[in-house]
Amino acid sequence: MGCLFSSMKSDVEQRPTDADDQYEDMDAAARFAEHSLYQAEIHESAFQEAAARDASQEQERKKALDALEGLTMDLVTADGGVISNLPVKDLAKECDTLRAFATSSWGKFSTDKGGGDDDGDNVIRKMRFKLEEFPKCRVQEFVDVVLSKKEADMITSDSLVDCCQIAHYLMCPTVLAKIEQILMTSIDSANCLSLCQLADQLGLSALLELCLTHLMRTLDHLKDNDSEAWDALTPELRYKIISIKTAMESSLHSRSRLYFSSLDEYLAIFAERVQYYRERLANAKDDQQSSSNDEHGSTAWVYAQAKIAKQERRVRTLELALGEQRMMFSLRRVWYGTGTSILS
């Protein structure tokens, strides 16, 4: 009897009480709160450092721009044209290339004397920047937009592409984004190939996506009816277009409306899709194996086994297709590298 009482007493002493559970919950909550506070402090410190760094950079940028106050610049255009006496500070504020040029030694050396005594200290020098690839009228339209003399949507249609290239070259993101939006609304079968090449060359991803989407629907017609424009595309771009169209016309993706901006992205999406079905198959097998022995052979078990067999066939098919397409596109790259024409 004494032993039984002792055993019961021991069990009672070892059994956790509600108070013990409460203390454990409070301790866990305190540790969680401490961890959350530490994490918040780390995040705040990191954000403060980033904010301080951004503020310092912005202050340095403002100081550099203020130093350009009152200076002027000439832009030299094609055929010897010159757009004179442009405010350097206003241009440099919007165009990173011109700001870097104006604040560097290149800006000091690429100058003309603007007046004063050659031997005196009051010689005013005017900066000159060359845009000799572009006609004066196109450069003038770009400058008018930068200096807020006109809106981007007022640029003439003949000047849009040149202004887009100028904005990209001078690293003027505000004007470049506005022009890209205008070009995106003007895509048609007549200009799609040329705009696709422009977007590819300048890295305009949004414009390129819309152009490729249009091309996927009209490529065969364009190749037959505008072979000159097709041949004018770079080999790299023709390869990209053909590869994406081949991928999208694959029987495995014929009902899919996925968009691929590049062949590598297509293969990555395909591989992710295969992995998804692999995981579903593995989960189904785990569930089937975890069923009790009494369930084996039942109608539900047989049905699930048939579904698993179907999933296995699908995964094998996808794995084979992925391997074949990787090999096919790698051969395309090899053929392209040797100069063999597979794109026309």
Short mmCIF file of C-alpha atoms in Angstrom, two decimals:
data_model
loop_
_atom_site.label_atom_id
_atom_site.label_comp_id
_atom_site.label_asym_id
_atom_site.label_seq_id
_atom_site.Cartn_x
_atom_site.Cartn_y
_atom_site.Cartn_z
CA MET A 1 0.00 0.00 0.00
CA GLY A 2 2.85 2.29 0.88
CA CYS A 3 4.55 1.54 -2.41
CA LEU A 4 1.33 2.26 -4.33
CA PHE A 5 0.90 5.57 -2.51
CA SER A 6 4.53 6.45 -3.16
CA SER A 7 4.14 5.69 -6.85
CA MET A 8 0.97 7.79 -7.11
CA LYS A 9 2.69 10.65 -5.27
CA SER A 10 5.63 10.46 -7.66
CA ASP A 11 3.29 10.56 -10.66
CA VAL A 12 1.52 13.60 -9.27
CA GLU A 13 4.80 15.38 -8.62
CA GLN A 14 6.04 14.69 -12.17
CA ARG A 15 2.77 15.60 -13.88
CA PRO A 16 2.91 19.26 -15.04
CA THR A 17 0.30 21.48 -13.47
CA ASP A 18 -1.70 24.27 -15.11
CA ALA A 19 0.56 26.75 -13.34
CA ASP A 20 3.65 25.12 -14.89
CA ASP A 21 2.07 25.35 -18.33
CA GLN A 22 1.23 28.98 -17.74
CA TYR A 23 4.80 29.78 -16.72
CA GLU A 24 6.14 27.98 -19.82
CA ASP A 25 3.73 29.95 -22.04
CA MET A 26 4.79 33.20 -20.42
CA ASP A 27 8.47 32.31 -20.86
CA ALA A 28 7.92 31.45 -24.53
CA ALA A 29 6.01 34.69 -25.05
CA ALA A 30 8.81 36.67 -23.40
CA ARG A 31 11.43 35.02 -25.60
CA PHE A 32 9.34 35.69 -28.70
CA ALA A 33 8.87 39.34 -27.71
CA GLU A 34 12.62 39.69 -27.08
CA HIS A 35 13.43 38.12 -30.45
CA SER A 36 10.90 40.36 -32.23
CA LEU A 37 12.34 43.44 -30.56
CA TYR A 38 15.87 42.45 -31.56
CA GLN A 39 14.75 41.82 -35.14
CA ALA A 40 12.97 45.17 -35.28
CA GLU A 41 16.10 46.93 -33.98
CA ILE A 42 18.24 45.25 -36.66
CA HIS A 43 15.79 46.24 -39.40
CA GLU A 44 15.54 49.80 -38.14
CA SER A 45 19.32 50.07 -37.96
CA ALA A 46 19.70 48.75 -41.51
CA PHE A 47 17.00 51.08 -42.88
CA GLN A 48 18.49 54.04 -41.04
CA GLU A 49 21.92 53.32 -42.52
CA ALA A 50 20.41 53.02 -46.01
CA ALA A 51 18.40 56.22 -45.52
CA ALA A 52 21.48 58.06 -44.25
CA ARG A 53 23.50 56.82 -47.23
CA ASP A 54 20.77 57.90 -49.67
CA ALA A 55 20.53 61.30 -47.98
CA SER A 56 24.29 61.73 -48.20
CA GLN A 57 24.32 60.80 -51.89
CA GLU A 58 21.43 63.15 -52.61
CA GLN A 59 23.25 65.95 -50.78
CA GLU A 60 26.39 65.33 -52.83
CA ARG A 61 24.32 65.29 -56.01
CA LYS A 62 22.65 68.60 -55.10
CA LYS A 63 26.02 70.13 -54.28
CA ALA A 64 27.40 69.03 -57.65
CA LEU A 65 24.37 70.46 -59.46
CA ASP A 66 24.59 73.76 -57.58
CA ALA A 67 28.19 74.08 -58.76
CA LEU A 68 26.87 74.05 -62.35
CA GLU A 69 24.62 77.05 -61.80
CA GLY A 70 25.03 79.64 -64.54
CA LEU A 71 27.08 77.42 -66.87
CA THR A 72 25.92 76.76 -70.42
CA MET A 73 26.46 73.95 -72.88
CA ASP A 74 26.35 73.48 -76.64
CA LEU A 75 25.10 70.22 -78.12
CA VAL A 76 26.80 69.38 -81.42
CA THR A 77 24.48 67.44 -83.73
CA ALA A 78 24.70 65.77 -87.12
CA ASP A 79 25.87 67.79 -90.11
CA GLY A 80 27.64 70.28 -87.90
CA GLY A 81 24.45 71.56 -86.27
CA VAL A 82 24.75 73.19 -82.86
CA ILE A 83 22.14 73.88 -80.19
CA SER A 84 23.70 76.67 -78.16
CA ASN A 85 23.57 78.14 -74.69
CA LEU A 86 21.68 75.38 -72.91
CA PRO A 87 21.59 75.52 -69.10
CA VAL A 88 23.97 72.83 -67.86
CA LYS A 89 22.33 72.50 -64.46
CA ASP A 90 18.86 71.85 -65.87
CA LEU A 91 20.18 69.26 -68.33
CA ALA A 92 22.40 67.57 -65.75
CA LYS A 93 19.51 67.34 -63.30
CA GLU A 94 17.61 65.05 -65.68
CA CYS A 95 20.43 63.38 -67.64
CA ASP A 96 22.95 61.35 -65.66
CA THR A 97 25.39 61.19 -68.57
CA LEU A 98 25.51 64.96 -68.89
CA ARG A 99 25.86 65.37 -65.12
CA ALA A 100 28.83 62.99 -65.08
CA PHE A 101 30.32 64.77 -68.09
CA ALA A 102 29.84 68.26 -66.65
CA THR A 103 31.29 67.40 -63.24
CA SER A 104 34.30 65.50 -64.59
CA SER A 105 37.55 66.64 -66.11
CA TRP A 106 36.13 65.77 -69.53
CA GLY A 107 33.63 68.59 -69.14
CA LYS A 108 36.44 71.01 -68.33
CA PHE A 109 38.50 70.04 -71.34
CA SER A 110 35.62 69.80 -73.83
CA THR A 111 34.95 73.53 -73.80
CA ASP A 112 35.05 76.61 -75.95
CA LYS A 113 36.07 80.05 -74.77
CA GLY A 114 32.97 82.11 -74.37
CA GLY A 115 34.53 85.51 -73.91
CA GLY A 116 36.95 87.45 -71.74
CA ASP A 117 40.70 87.97 -71.91
CA ASP A 118 42.67 84.92 -73.04
CA ASP A 119 45.32 85.67 -70.44
CA GLY A 120 42.94 86.71 -67.65
CA ASP A 121 41.19 84.76 -64.96
CA ASN A 122 37.72 85.80 -66.09
CA VAL A 123 37.61 83.57 -69.15
CA ILE A 124 34.16 81.98 -69.42
CA ARG A 125 34.29 78.54 -70.98
CA LYS A 126 31.31 76.85 -72.56
CA MET A 127 30.96 73.06 -72.54
CA ARG A 128 30.36 71.18 -75.76
CA PHE A 129 28.84 67.70 -75.90
CA LYS A 130 28.61 65.72 -79.13
CA LEU A 131 25.42 64.03 -80.32
CA GLU A 132 26.56 63.78 -83.91
CA GLU A 133 24.55 60.61 -84.62
CA PHE A 134 21.29 62.55 -84.44
CA PRO A 135 19.83 65.39 -86.55
CA LYS A 136 19.51 68.79 -84.92
CA CYS A 137 15.70 68.81 -85.11
CA ARG A 138 15.48 65.50 -83.19
CA VAL A 139 17.89 66.64 -80.50
CA GLN A 140 15.98 69.93 -80.20
CA GLU A 141 12.74 68.06 -79.52
CA PHE A 142 14.43 65.97 -76.84
CA VAL A 143 15.92 69.07 -75.21
CA ASP A 144 12.52 70.80 -75.22
CA VAL A 145 11.04 67.86 -73.30
CA VAL A 146 13.89 67.79 -70.78
CA LEU A 147 13.60 71.53 -70.18
CA SER A 148 9.80 71.20 -69.83
CA LYS A 149 9.13 73.35 -72.89
CA LYS A 150 6.88 70.60 -74.29
CA GLU A 151 5.35 67.32 -73.15
CA ALA A 152 6.69 63.97 -74.31
CA ASP A 153 3.41 63.17 -76.08
CA MET A 154 4.00 66.25 -78.26
CA ILE A 155 7.13 64.73 -79.83
CA THR A 156 6.51 64.20 -83.53
CA SER A 157 6.14 60.59 -84.66
CA ASP A 158 9.24 60.87 -86.86
CA SER A 159 11.32 61.88 -83.85
CA LEU A 160 10.11 59.34 -81.28
CA VAL A 161 12.67 56.63 -81.98
CA ASP A 162 15.60 59.07 -82.13
CA CYS A 163 14.44 60.77 -78.92
CA CYS A 164 14.17 57.36 -77.28
CA GLN A 165 17.76 56.55 -78.26
CA ILE A 166 18.98 59.96 -77.08
CA ALA A 167 17.22 59.53 -73.72
CA HIS A 168 18.83 56.12 -73.31
CA TYR A 169 22.30 57.37 -74.28
CA LEU A 170 22.09 60.38 -71.97
CA MET A 171 20.60 58.23 -69.18
CA CYS A 172 17.46 60.29 -68.80
CA PRO A 173 15.05 57.81 -67.15
CA THR A 174 12.08 60.16 -66.82
CA VAL A 175 11.88 61.02 -70.52
CA LEU A 176 12.82 57.47 -71.54
CA ALA A 177 9.93 55.99 -69.54
CA LYS A 178 7.46 58.44 -71.08
CA ILE A 179 8.61 57.69 -74.62
CA GLU A 180 8.50 53.94 -73.96
CA GLN A 181 4.86 54.27 -72.89
CA ILE A 182 4.06 56.17 -76.09
CA LEU A 183 5.76 53.53 -78.25
CA MET A 184 3.88 50.76 -76.43
CA THR A 185 0.58 52.24 -77.56
CA SER A 186 1.68 52.47 -81.18
CA ILE A 187 2.74 48.86 -81.89
CA ASP A 188 1.30 47.43 -85.10
CA SER A 189 2.35 44.96 -87.78
CA ALA A 190 4.15 47.68 -89.74
CA ASN A 191 6.51 48.76 -86.95
CA CYS A 192 6.55 45.73 -84.65
CA LEU A 193 9.85 44.28 -85.87
CA SER A 194 11.72 47.57 -85.74
CA LEU A 195 10.34 48.41 -82.29
CA CYS A 196 11.24 44.92 -81.11
CA GLN A 197 14.83 45.46 -82.18
CA LEU A 198 14.89 48.91 -80.55
CA ALA A 199 13.54 47.51 -77.27
CA ASP A 200 16.03 44.64 -77.33
CA GLN A 201 18.98 46.96 -77.96
CA LEU A 202 17.99 49.48 -75.27
CA GLY A 203 16.79 46.96 -72.69
CA LEU A 204 13.22 48.27 -72.62
CA SER A 205 11.57 45.19 -71.11
CA ALA A 206 7.96 46.38 -71.12
CA LEU A 207 8.12 47.44 -74.78
CA LEU A 208 9.93 44.22 -75.73
CA GLU A 209 7.27 42.09 -74.03
CA LEU A 210 4.44 43.75 -75.97
CA CYS A 211 6.36 43.49 -79.24
CA LEU A 212 7.09 39.79 -78.70
CA THR A 213 3.46 39.15 -77.78
CA HIS A 214 2.38 40.77 -81.05
CA LEU A 215 5.06 38.87 -82.99
CA MET A 216 3.93 35.50 -81.65
CA ARG A 217 0.60 36.07 -83.39
CA THR A 218 1.88 37.57 -86.65
CA LEU A 219 5.42 36.23 -87.12
CA ASP A 220 4.73 33.95 -90.10
CA HIS A 221 2.87 36.73 -91.91
CA LEU A 222 5.62 39.26 -91.20
CA LYS A 223 8.39 36.93 -92.38
CA ASP A 224 6.54 36.29 -95.65
CA ASN A 225 5.47 39.87 -96.31
CA ASP A 226 8.29 41.93 -94.75
CA SER A 227 11.37 39.79 -95.20
CA GLU A 228 13.59 42.87 -95.43
CA ALA A 229 12.61 43.99 -91.94
CA TRP A 230 13.02 40.44 -90.62
CA ASP A 231 16.50 40.14 -92.13
CA ALA A 232 17.43 43.52 -90.63
CA LEU A 233 17.03 42.12 -87.11
CA THR A 234 20.18 41.05 -85.32
CA PRO A 235 20.85 37.29 -85.42
CA GLU A 236 20.58 37.21 -81.63
CA LEU A 237 17.10 38.73 -81.69
CA ARG A 238 15.90 36.46 -84.51
CA TYR A 239 17.15 33.50 -82.51
CA LYS A 240 15.29 34.70 -79.41
CA ILE A 241 12.04 35.21 -81.32
CA ILE A 242 12.16 31.82 -83.08
CA SER A 243 13.09 30.02 -79.85
CA ILE A 244 10.25 31.58 -77.87
CA LYS A 245 7.74 30.81 -80.63
CA THR A 246 8.97 27.20 -80.81
CA ALA A 247 8.60 26.84 -77.06
CA MET A 248 5.12 28.34 -77.01
CA GLU A 249 3.98 26.08 -79.85
CA SER A 250 5.13 22.97 -78.00
CA SER A 251 2.29 20.45 -77.65
CA LEU A 252 2.87 20.43 -73.90
CA HIS A 253 2.19 24.16 -73.71
CA SER A 254 -0.24 24.68 -76.58
CA ARG A 255 -3.07 25.43 -74.16
CA SER A 256 -0.91 27.52 -71.87
CA ARG A 257 -0.90 31.31 -72.09
CA LEU A 258 2.41 31.67 -70.27
CA TYR A 259 4.65 34.36 -71.69
CA PHE A 260 8.40 33.83 -71.91
CA SER A 261 10.69 36.82 -72.37
CA SER A 262 13.65 34.54 -73.10
CA LEU A 263 14.49 30.91 -73.76
CA ASP A 264 16.19 30.55 -70.38
CA GLU A 265 13.06 31.82 -68.64
CA TYR A 266 10.94 29.32 -70.58
CA LEU A 267 13.16 26.40 -69.55
CA ALA A 268 13.14 27.59 -65.93
CA ILE A 269 9.32 27.75 -65.91
CA PHE A 270 9.15 24.32 -67.56
CA ALA A 271 11.54 22.84 -64.97
CA GLU A 272 9.49 24.38 -62.17
CA ARG A 273 6.36 22.81 -63.62
CA VAL A 274 8.02 19.38 -63.73
CA GLN A 275 9.15 19.76 -60.13
CA TYR A 276 5.59 20.65 -59.09
CA TYR A 277 4.24 17.38 -60.55
CA ARG A 278 7.11 15.42 -58.97
CA GLU A 279 6.17 16.76 -55.55
CA ARG A 280 2.48 15.96 -56.10
CA LEU A 281 3.43 12.41 -57.06
CA ALA A 282 5.65 12.00 -54.01
CA ASN A 283 2.88 13.24 -51.70
CA ALA A 284 0.36 10.86 -53.27
CA LYS A 285 2.73 7.92 -52.79
CA ASP A 286 3.33 8.87 -49.15
CA ASP A 287 -0.40 9.02 -48.50
CA GLN A 288 -0.90 5.66 -50.18
CA GLN A 289 1.88 3.99 -48.21
CA SER A 290 0.59 5.39 -44.94
CA SER A 291 -2.78 3.70 -45.42
CA SER A 292 -3.48 0.73 -43.15
CA ASN A 293 -3.16 -2.87 -44.28
CA ASP A 294 -6.93 -3.26 -44.02
CA GLU A 295 -7.40 -0.64 -46.75
CA HIS A 296 -5.15 -2.42 -49.26
CA GLY A 297 -7.22 -3.81 -52.09
CA SER A 298 -10.26 -1.71 -51.31
CA THR A 299 -12.06 0.23 -54.04
CA ALA A 300 -10.63 3.55 -52.78
CA TRP A 301 -7.10 2.11 -52.57
CA VAL A 302 -7.27 0.70 -56.12
CA TYR A 303 -8.63 4.02 -57.43
CA ALA A 304 -5.82 5.96 -55.74
CA GLN A 305 -3.24 3.52 -57.10
CA ALA A 306 -4.54 4.06 -60.65
CA LYS A 307 -4.30 7.82 -60.19
CA ILE A 308 -0.70 7.46 -58.96
CA ALA A 309 0.18 5.37 -62.01
CA LYS A 310 -1.28 8.11 -64.24
CA GLN A 311 0.73 10.77 -62.38
CA GLU A 312 3.91 8.70 -62.82
CA ARG A 313 3.35 8.52 -66.59
CA ARG A 314 2.76 12.27 -66.73
CA VAL A 315 5.94 13.03 -64.77
CA ARG A 316 7.99 10.73 -67.04
CA THR A 317 6.52 12.43 -70.11
CA LEU A 318 7.33 15.89 -68.77
CA GLU A 319 10.86 14.86 -67.77
CA LEU A 320 11.52 13.45 -71.25
CA ALA A 321 10.07 16.56 -72.91
CA LEU A 322 12.17 18.86 -70.73
CA GLY A 323 15.30 16.90 -71.56
CA GLU A 324 14.52 16.97 -75.28
CA GLN A 325 13.83 20.69 -75.33
CA ARG A 326 17.00 21.44 -73.37
CA MET A 327 18.94 19.41 -75.92
CA MET A 328 17.14 21.01 -78.87
CA PHE A 329 17.80 24.54 -77.70
CA SER A 330 21.38 23.78 -76.73
CA LEU A 331 21.92 22.52 -80.30
CA ARG A 332 20.39 25.75 -81.57
CA ARG A 333 22.98 27.63 -79.53
CA VAL A 334 25.78 25.46 -80.92
CA TRP A 335 24.58 25.92 -84.50
CA TYR A 336 24.18 29.63 -83.91
CA GLY A 337 27.72 29.81 -82.51
CA THR A 338 29.16 28.16 -85.63
CA GLY A 339 27.40 30.65 -87.87
CA THR A 340 25.01 28.13 -89.44
CA SER A 341 21.79 29.85 -90.41
CA ILE A 342 18.79 28.25 -88.70
CA LEU A 343 16.78 31.41 -88.26
CA SER A 344 15.68 32.39 -91.72
#
